[in-house]
mmCIF file of C-alpha atoms and ligand atoms in Angstrom:
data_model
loop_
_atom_site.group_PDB
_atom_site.id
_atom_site.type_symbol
_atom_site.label_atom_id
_atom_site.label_comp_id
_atom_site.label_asym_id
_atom_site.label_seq_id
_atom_site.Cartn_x
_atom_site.Cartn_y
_atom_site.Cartn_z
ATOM 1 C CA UNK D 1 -56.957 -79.711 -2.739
ATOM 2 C CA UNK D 2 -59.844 -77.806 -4.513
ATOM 3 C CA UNK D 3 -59.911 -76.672 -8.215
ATOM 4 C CA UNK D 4 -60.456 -73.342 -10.397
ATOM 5 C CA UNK D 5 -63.259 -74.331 -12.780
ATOM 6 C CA UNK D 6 -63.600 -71.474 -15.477
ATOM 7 C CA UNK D 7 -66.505 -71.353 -17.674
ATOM 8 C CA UNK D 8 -65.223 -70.073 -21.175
ATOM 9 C CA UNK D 9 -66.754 -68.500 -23.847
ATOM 10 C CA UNK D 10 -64.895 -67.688 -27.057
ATOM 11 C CA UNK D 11 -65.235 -67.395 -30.689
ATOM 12 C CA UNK D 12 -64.180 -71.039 -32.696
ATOM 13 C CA UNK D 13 -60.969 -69.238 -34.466
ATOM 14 C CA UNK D 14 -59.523 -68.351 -31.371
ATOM 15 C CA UNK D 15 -59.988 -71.692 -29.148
ATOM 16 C CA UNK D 16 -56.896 -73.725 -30.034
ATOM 17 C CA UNK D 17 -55.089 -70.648 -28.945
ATOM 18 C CA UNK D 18 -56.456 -69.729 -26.110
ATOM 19 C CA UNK D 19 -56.337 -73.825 -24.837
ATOM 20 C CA UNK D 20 -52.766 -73.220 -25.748
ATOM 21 C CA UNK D 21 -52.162 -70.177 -23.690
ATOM 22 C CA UNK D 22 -54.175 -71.475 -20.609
ATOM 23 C CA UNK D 23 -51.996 -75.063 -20.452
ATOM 24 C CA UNK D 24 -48.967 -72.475 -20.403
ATOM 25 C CA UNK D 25 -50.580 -70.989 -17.332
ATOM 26 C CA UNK D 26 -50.703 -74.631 -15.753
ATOM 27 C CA UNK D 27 -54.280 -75.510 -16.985
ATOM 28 C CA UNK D 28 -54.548 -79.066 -15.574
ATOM 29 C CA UNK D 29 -57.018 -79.934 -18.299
ATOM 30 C CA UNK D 30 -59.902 -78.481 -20.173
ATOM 31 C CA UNK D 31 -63.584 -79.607 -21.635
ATOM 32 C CA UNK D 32 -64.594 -78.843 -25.048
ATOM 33 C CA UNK D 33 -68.116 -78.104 -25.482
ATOM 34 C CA UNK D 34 -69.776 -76.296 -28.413
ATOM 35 C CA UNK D 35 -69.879 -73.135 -27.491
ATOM 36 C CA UNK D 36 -67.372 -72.919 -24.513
ATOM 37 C CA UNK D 37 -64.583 -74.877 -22.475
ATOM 38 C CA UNK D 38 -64.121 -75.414 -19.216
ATOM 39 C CA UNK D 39 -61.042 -75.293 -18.409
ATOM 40 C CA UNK D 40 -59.474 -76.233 -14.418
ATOM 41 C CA UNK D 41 -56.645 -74.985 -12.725
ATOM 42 C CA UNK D 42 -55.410 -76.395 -9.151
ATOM 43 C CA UNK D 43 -55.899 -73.860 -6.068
ATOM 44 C CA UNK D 44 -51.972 -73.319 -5.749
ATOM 45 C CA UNK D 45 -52.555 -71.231 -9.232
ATOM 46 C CA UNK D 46 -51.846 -67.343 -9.737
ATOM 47 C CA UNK D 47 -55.493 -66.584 -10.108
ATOM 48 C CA UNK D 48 -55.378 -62.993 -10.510
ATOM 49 C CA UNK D 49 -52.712 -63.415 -13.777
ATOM 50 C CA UNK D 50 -55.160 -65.710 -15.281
ATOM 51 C CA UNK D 51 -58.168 -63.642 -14.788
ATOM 52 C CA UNK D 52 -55.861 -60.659 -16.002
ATOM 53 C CA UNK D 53 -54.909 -62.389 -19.003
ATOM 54 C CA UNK D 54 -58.466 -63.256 -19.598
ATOM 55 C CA UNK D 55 -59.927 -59.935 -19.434
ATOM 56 C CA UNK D 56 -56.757 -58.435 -21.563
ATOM 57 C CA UNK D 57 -58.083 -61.286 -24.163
ATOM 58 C CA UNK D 58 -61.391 -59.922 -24.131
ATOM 59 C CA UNK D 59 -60.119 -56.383 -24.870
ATOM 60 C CA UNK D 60 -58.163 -57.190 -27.768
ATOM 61 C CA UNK D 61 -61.188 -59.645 -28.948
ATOM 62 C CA UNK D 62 -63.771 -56.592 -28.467
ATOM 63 C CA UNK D 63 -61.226 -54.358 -30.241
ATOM 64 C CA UNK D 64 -60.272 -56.240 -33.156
ATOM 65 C CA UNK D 65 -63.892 -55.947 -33.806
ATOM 66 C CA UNK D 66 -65.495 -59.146 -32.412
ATOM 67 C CA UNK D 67 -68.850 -59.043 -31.913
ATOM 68 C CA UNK D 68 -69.063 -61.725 -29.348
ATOM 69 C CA UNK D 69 -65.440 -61.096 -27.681
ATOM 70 C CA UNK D 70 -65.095 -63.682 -24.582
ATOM 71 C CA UNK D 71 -67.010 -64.417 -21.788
ATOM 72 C CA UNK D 72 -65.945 -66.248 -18.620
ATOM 73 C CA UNK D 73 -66.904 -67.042 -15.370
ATOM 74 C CA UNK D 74 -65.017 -68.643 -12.233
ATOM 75 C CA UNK D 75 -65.687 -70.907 -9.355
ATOM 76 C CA UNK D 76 -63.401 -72.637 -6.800
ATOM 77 C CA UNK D 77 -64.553 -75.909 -5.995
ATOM 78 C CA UNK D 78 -63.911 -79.214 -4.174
ATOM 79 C CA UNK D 79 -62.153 -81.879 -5.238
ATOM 80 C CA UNK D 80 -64.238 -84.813 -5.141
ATOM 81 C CA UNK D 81 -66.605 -82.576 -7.166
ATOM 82 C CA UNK D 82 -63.750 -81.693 -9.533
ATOM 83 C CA UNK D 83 -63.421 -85.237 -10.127
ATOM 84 C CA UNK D 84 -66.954 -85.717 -11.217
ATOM 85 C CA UNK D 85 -67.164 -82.995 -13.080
ATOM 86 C CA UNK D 86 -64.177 -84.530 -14.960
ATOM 87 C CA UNK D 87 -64.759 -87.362 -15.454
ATOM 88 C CA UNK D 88 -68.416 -86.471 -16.164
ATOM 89 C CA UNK D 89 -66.900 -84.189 -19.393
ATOM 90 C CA UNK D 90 -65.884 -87.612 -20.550
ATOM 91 C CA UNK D 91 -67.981 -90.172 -21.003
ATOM 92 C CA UNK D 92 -67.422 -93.460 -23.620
ATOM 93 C CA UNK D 93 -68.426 -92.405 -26.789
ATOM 94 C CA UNK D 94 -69.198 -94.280 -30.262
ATOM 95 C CA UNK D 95 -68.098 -93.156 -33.357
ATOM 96 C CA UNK D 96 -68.518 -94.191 -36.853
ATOM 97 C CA UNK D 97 -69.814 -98.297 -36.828
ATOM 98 C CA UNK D 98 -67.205 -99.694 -35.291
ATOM 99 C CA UNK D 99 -65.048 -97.455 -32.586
ATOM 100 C CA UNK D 100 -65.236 -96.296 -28.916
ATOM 101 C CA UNK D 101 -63.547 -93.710 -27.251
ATOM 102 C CA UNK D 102 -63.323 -93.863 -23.522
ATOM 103 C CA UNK D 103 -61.082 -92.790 -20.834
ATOM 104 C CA UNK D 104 -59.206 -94.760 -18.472
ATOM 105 C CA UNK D 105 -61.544 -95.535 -15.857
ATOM 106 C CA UNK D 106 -63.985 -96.634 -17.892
ATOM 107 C CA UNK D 107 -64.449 -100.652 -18.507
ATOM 108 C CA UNK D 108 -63.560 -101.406 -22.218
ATOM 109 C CA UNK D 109 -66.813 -102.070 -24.614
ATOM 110 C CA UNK D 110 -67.089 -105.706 -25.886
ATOM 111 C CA UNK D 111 -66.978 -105.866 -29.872
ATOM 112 C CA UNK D 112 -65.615 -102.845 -30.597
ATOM 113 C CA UNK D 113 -62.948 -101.067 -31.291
ATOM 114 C CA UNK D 114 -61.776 -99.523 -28.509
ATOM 115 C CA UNK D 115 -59.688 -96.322 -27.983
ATOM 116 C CA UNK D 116 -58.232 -95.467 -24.837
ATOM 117 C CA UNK D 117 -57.504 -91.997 -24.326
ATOM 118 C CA UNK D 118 -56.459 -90.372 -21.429
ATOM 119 C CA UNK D 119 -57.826 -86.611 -21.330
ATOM 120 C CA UNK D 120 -54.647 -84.445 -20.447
ATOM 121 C CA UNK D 121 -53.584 -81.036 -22.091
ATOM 122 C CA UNK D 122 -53.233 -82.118 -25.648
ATOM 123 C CA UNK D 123 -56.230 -81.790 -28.486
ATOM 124 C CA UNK D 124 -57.911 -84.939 -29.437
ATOM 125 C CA UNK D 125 -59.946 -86.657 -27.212
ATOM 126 C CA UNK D 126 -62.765 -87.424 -29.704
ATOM 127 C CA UNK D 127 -65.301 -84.888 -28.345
ATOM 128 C CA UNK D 128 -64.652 -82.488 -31.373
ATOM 129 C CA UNK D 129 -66.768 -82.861 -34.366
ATOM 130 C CA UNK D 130 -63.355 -82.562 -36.593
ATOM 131 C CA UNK D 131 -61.539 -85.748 -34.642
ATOM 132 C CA UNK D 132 -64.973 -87.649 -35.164
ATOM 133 C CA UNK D 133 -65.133 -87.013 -38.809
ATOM 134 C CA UNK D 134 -61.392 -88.086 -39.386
ATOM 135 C CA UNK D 135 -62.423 -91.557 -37.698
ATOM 136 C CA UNK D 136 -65.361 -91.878 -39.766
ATOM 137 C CA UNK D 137 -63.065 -91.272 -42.832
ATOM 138 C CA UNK D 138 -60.343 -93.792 -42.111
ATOM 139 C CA UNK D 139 -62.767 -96.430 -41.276
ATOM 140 C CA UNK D 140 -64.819 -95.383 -44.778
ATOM 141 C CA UNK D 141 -61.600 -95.964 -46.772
ATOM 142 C CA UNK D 142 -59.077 -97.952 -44.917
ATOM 143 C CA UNK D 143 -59.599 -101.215 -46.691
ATOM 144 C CA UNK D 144 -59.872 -99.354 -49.720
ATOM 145 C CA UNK D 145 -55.775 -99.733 -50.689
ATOM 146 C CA UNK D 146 -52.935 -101.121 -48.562
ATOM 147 C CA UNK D 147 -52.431 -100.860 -45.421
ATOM 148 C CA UNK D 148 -48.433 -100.262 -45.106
ATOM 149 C CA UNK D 149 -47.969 -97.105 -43.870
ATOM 150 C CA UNK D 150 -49.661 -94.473 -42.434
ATOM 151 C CA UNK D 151 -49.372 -90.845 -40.956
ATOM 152 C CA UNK D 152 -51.268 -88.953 -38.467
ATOM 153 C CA UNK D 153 -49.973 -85.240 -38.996
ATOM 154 C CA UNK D 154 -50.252 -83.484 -36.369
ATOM 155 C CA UNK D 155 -51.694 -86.033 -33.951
ATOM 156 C CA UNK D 156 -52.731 -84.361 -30.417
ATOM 157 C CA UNK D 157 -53.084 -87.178 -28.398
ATOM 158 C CA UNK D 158 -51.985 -89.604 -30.526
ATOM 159 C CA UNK D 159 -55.547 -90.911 -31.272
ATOM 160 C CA UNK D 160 -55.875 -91.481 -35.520
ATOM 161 C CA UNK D 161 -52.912 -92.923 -35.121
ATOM 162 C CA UNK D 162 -53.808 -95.589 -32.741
ATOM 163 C CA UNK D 163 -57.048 -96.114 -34.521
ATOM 164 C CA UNK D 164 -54.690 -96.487 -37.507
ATOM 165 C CA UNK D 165 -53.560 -98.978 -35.529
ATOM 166 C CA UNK D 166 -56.390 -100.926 -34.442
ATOM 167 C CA UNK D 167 -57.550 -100.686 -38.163
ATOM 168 C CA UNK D 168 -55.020 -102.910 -39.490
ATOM 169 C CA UNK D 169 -52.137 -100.153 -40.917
ATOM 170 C CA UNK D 170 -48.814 -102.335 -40.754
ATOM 171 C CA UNK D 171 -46.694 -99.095 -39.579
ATOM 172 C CA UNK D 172 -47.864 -95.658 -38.319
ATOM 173 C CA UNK D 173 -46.316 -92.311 -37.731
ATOM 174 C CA UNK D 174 -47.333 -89.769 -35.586
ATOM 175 C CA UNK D 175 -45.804 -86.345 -35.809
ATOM 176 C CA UNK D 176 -46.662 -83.105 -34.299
ATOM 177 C CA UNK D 177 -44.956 -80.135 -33.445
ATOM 178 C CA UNK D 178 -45.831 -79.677 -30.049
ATOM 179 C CA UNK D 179 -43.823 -81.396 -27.010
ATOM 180 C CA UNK D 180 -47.396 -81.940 -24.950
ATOM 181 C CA UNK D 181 -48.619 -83.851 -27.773
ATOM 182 C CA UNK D 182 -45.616 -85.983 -28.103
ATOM 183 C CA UNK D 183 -45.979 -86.738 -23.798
ATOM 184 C CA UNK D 184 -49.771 -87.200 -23.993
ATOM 185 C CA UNK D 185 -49.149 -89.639 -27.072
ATOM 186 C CA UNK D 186 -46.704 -91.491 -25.705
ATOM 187 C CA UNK D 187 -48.843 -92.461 -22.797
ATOM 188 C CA UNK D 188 -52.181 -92.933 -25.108
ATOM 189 C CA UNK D 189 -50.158 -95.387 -27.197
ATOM 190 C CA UNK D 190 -49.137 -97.633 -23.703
ATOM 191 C CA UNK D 191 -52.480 -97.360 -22.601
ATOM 192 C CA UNK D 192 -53.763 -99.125 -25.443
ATOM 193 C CA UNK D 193 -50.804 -101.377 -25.862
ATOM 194 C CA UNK D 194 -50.117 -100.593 -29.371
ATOM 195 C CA UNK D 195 -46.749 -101.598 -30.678
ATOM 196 C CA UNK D 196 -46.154 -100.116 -34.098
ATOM 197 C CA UNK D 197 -46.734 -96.618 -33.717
ATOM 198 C CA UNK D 198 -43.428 -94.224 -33.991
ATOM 199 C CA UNK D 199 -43.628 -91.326 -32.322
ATOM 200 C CA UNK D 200 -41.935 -88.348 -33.663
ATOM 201 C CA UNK D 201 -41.805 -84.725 -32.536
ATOM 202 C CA UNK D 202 -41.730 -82.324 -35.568
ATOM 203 C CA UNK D 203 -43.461 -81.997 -38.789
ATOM 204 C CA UNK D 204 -43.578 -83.646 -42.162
ATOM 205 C CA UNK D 205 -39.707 -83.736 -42.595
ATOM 206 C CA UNK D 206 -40.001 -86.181 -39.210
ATOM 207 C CA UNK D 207 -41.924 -88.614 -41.485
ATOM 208 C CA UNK D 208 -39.815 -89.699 -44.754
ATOM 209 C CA UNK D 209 -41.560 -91.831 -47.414
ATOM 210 C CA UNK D 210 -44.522 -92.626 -48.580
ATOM 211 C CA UNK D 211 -47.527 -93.542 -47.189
ATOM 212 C CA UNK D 212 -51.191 -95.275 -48.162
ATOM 213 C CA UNK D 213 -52.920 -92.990 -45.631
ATOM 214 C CA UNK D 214 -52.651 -89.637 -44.305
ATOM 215 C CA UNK D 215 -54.749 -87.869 -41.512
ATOM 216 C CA UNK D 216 -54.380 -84.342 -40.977
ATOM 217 C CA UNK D 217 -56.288 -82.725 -39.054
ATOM 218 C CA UNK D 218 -55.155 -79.326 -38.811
ATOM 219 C CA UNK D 219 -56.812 -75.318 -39.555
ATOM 220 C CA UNK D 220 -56.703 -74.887 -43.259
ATOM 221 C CA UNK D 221 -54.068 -72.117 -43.769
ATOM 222 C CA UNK D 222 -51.662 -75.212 -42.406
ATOM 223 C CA UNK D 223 -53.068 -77.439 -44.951
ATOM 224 C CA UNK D 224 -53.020 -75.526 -47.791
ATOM 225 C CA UNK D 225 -49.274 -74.745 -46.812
ATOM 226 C CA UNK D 226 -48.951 -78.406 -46.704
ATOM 227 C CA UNK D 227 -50.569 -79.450 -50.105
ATOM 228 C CA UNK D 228 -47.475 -80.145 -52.175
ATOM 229 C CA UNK D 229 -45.894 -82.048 -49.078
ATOM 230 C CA UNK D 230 -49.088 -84.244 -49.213
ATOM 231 C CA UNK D 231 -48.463 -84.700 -52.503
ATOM 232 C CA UNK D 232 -45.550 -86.295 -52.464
ATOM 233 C CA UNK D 233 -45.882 -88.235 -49.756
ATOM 234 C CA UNK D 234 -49.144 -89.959 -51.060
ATOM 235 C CA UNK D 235 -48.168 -93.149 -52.596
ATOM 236 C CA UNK D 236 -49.967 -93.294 -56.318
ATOM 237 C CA UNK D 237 -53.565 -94.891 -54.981
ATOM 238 C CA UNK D 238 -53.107 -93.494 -51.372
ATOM 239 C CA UNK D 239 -55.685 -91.637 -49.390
ATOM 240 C CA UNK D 240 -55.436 -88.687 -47.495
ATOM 241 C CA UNK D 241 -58.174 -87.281 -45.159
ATOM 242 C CA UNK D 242 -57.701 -83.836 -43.880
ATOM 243 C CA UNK D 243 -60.149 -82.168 -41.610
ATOM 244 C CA UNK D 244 -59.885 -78.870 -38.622
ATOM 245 C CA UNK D 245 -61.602 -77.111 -42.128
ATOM 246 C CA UNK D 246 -64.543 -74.129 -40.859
ATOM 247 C CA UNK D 247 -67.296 -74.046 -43.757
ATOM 248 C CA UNK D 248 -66.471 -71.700 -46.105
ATOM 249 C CA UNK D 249 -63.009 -72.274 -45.785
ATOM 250 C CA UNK D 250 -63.055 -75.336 -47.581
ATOM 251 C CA UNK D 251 -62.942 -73.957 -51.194
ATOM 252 C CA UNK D 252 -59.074 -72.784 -50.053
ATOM 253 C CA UNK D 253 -57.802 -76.113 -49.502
ATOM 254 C CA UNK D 254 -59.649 -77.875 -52.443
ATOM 255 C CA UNK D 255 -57.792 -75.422 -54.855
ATOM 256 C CA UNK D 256 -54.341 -75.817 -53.517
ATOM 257 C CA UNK D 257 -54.603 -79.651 -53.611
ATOM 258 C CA UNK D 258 -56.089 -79.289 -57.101
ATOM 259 C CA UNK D 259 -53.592 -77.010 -58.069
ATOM 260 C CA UNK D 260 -50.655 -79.942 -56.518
ATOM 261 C CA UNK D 261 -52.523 -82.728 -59.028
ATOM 262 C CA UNK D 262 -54.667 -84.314 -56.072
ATOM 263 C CA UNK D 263 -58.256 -85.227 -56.328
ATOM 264 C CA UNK D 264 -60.667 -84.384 -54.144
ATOM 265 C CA UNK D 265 -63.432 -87.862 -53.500
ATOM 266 C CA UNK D 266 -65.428 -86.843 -50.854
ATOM 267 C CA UNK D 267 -66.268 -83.889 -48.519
ATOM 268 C CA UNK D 268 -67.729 -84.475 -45.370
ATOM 269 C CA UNK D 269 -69.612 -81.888 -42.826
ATOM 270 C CA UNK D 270 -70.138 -82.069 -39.138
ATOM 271 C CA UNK D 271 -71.471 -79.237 -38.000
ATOM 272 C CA UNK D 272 -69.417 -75.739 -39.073
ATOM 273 C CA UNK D 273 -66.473 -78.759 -40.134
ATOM 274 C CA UNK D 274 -65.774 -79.843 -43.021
ATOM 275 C CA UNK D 275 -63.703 -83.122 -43.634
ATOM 276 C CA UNK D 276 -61.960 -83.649 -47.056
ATOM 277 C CA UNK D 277 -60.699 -87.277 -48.510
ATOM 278 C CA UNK D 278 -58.331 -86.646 -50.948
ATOM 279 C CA UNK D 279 -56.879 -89.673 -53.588
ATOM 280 C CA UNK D 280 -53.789 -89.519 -55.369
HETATM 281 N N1 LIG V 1 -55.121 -85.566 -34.722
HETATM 282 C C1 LIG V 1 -55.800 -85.111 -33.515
HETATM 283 C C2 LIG V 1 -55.340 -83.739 -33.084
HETATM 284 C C3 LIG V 1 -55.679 -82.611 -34.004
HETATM 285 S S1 LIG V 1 -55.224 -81.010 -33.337
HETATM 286 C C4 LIG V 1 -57.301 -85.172 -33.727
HETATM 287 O O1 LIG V 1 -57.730 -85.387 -34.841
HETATM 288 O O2 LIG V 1 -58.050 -84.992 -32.779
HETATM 289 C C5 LIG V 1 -53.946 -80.512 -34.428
HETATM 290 C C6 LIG V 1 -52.571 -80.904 -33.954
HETATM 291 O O3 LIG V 1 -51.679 -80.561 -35.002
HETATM 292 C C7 LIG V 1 -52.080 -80.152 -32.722
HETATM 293 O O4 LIG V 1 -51.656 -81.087 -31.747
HETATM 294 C C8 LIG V 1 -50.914 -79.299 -33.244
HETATM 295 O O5 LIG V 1 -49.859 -79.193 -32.316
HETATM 296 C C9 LIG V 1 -50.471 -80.047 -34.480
HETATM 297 N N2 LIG V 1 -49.858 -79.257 -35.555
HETATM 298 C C10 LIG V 1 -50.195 -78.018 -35.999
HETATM 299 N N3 LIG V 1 -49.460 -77.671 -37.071
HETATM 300 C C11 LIG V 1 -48.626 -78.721 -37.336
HETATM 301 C C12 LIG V 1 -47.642 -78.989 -38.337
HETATM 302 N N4 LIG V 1 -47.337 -78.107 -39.283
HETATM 303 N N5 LIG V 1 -47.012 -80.180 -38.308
HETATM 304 C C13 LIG V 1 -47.316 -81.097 -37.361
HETATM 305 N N6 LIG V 1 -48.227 -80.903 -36.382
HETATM 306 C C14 LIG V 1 -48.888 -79.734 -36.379
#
């Protein structure tokens, strides 16, 4: 079988949604990179719809005044190639002092922690800047209060919660609203042979109680909507580190979980991201 490899380029706001749209098309998987994806579809695919849909993207982009609209570029190739090229788009990687992220095939690291995440549709497989500053975060404060209970809202492929995990939290939901996430963190959570993580598909109303530690790493409209949620589901001491927050945005979310009676104890940048650790 050979592959579709397209070569993306697209502005940051409208990523997530395009990802979305293209693993509705039967996207088998997709790259991040900074300033594109790459994104592969198996040869059995209705080419021409996807390069129609593309182009009709780049339409509305350019009309809707974009300056840089989208750019993309297709080849068909091989598969042993594809398979390089895969696995080649994920290599181990360290983050913060103590973790490692690596895919399947890849020989666990000795003395660390590892996370095990198998790179299929969902969001979250520690090559964006946002993911990476959400570990930092949680290994910066976890032994700073208990570690009972925490959520991962919105968790992609289930990966802050695992970490959660590994770090020592007694109990851990994740939630998130999207079916693919739920599969993909299902089989993240085997992989690494995790036993207390509960799975839920939904959103905060999935996850009653409260909770020492909450990652969110979500766009900021969502958090700001979620600010009085966070609030009460923050146990009096708890920690709450939200991140998916574009510089300049950040000013937004500090006011609404200001406005809720939250403080805000650190802000964190990675690039155009911005992390936030919030206290109660
Ligand atoms: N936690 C992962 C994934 C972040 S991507 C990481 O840090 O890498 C954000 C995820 O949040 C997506 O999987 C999306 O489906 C989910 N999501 C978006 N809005 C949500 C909401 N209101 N409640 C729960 N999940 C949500």
């Amino acid at each position: 079988m050979s592959y579709y490899e397209f070569l993306i380029k697209i502005p940051d706001a409208f990523r997530d949604k395009l990802i979305q749209r293209l693993t509705d098309a039967g996207c088998l998987g997709v790259i991040e990179q900074d300033e594109a994806i790459t994104a592969y579809f198996p040869e059995t695919v209705d080419i021409s719809a996807i390069t129609d849909d593309l182009s009709l993207l780049n339409t509305l982009l350019e009309k809707s005044g974009q300056v840089r609209g989208l750019f993309f570029s297709r080849a068909l190739i091989p598969e042993q190639d594809w398979n390089e090229s895969w696995k080649k788009g994920f290599l181990p990687i360290d983050v913060g002092e103590r973790f490692t992220i690596l895919p399947p095939w890849e020989k666990m690291h000795d003395g660390r922690i590892n996370l095990v995440i198998d790179p299929g549709m969902a969001f979250g497989t520690g090559h964006h800047e946002t993911t990476r500053s959400c570990l930092v975060l949680m290994e910066k404060y976890a032994d700073a209060g208990a570690k009972e209970r925490f959520l991962d809202l919105g968790t992609g492929t289930g990966l802050l919660a695992i970490a959660a995990s590994k770090l020592g939290f007694r109990s851990v939901i994740a939630v998130d609203t999207d079916p693919l996430s739920i599969e993909a963190t299902h089989k993240n959570v085997e992989l690494n042979q995790v036993t207390n993580v509960d799975i839920r598909e939904g959103s905060v109303v999935k996850a009653p109680g409260m909770f020492d530690c909450i990652a969110a790493n979500i766009i900021s409209g969502v958090l700001v909507q979620l600010a009085s949620a966070l609030a009460s589901y923050l146990k009096p001491g708890g920690i709450a580190v939200l991140s998916g927050i574009l510089r300049g945005q950040e000013n937004e979310v500090i006011e609404a979980i200001t406005q809720v009676g939250l403080r805000l104890l650190e802000q964190y940048q990675d690039g155009k991201w911005v992390s936030l650790v919030i206290g109660r």
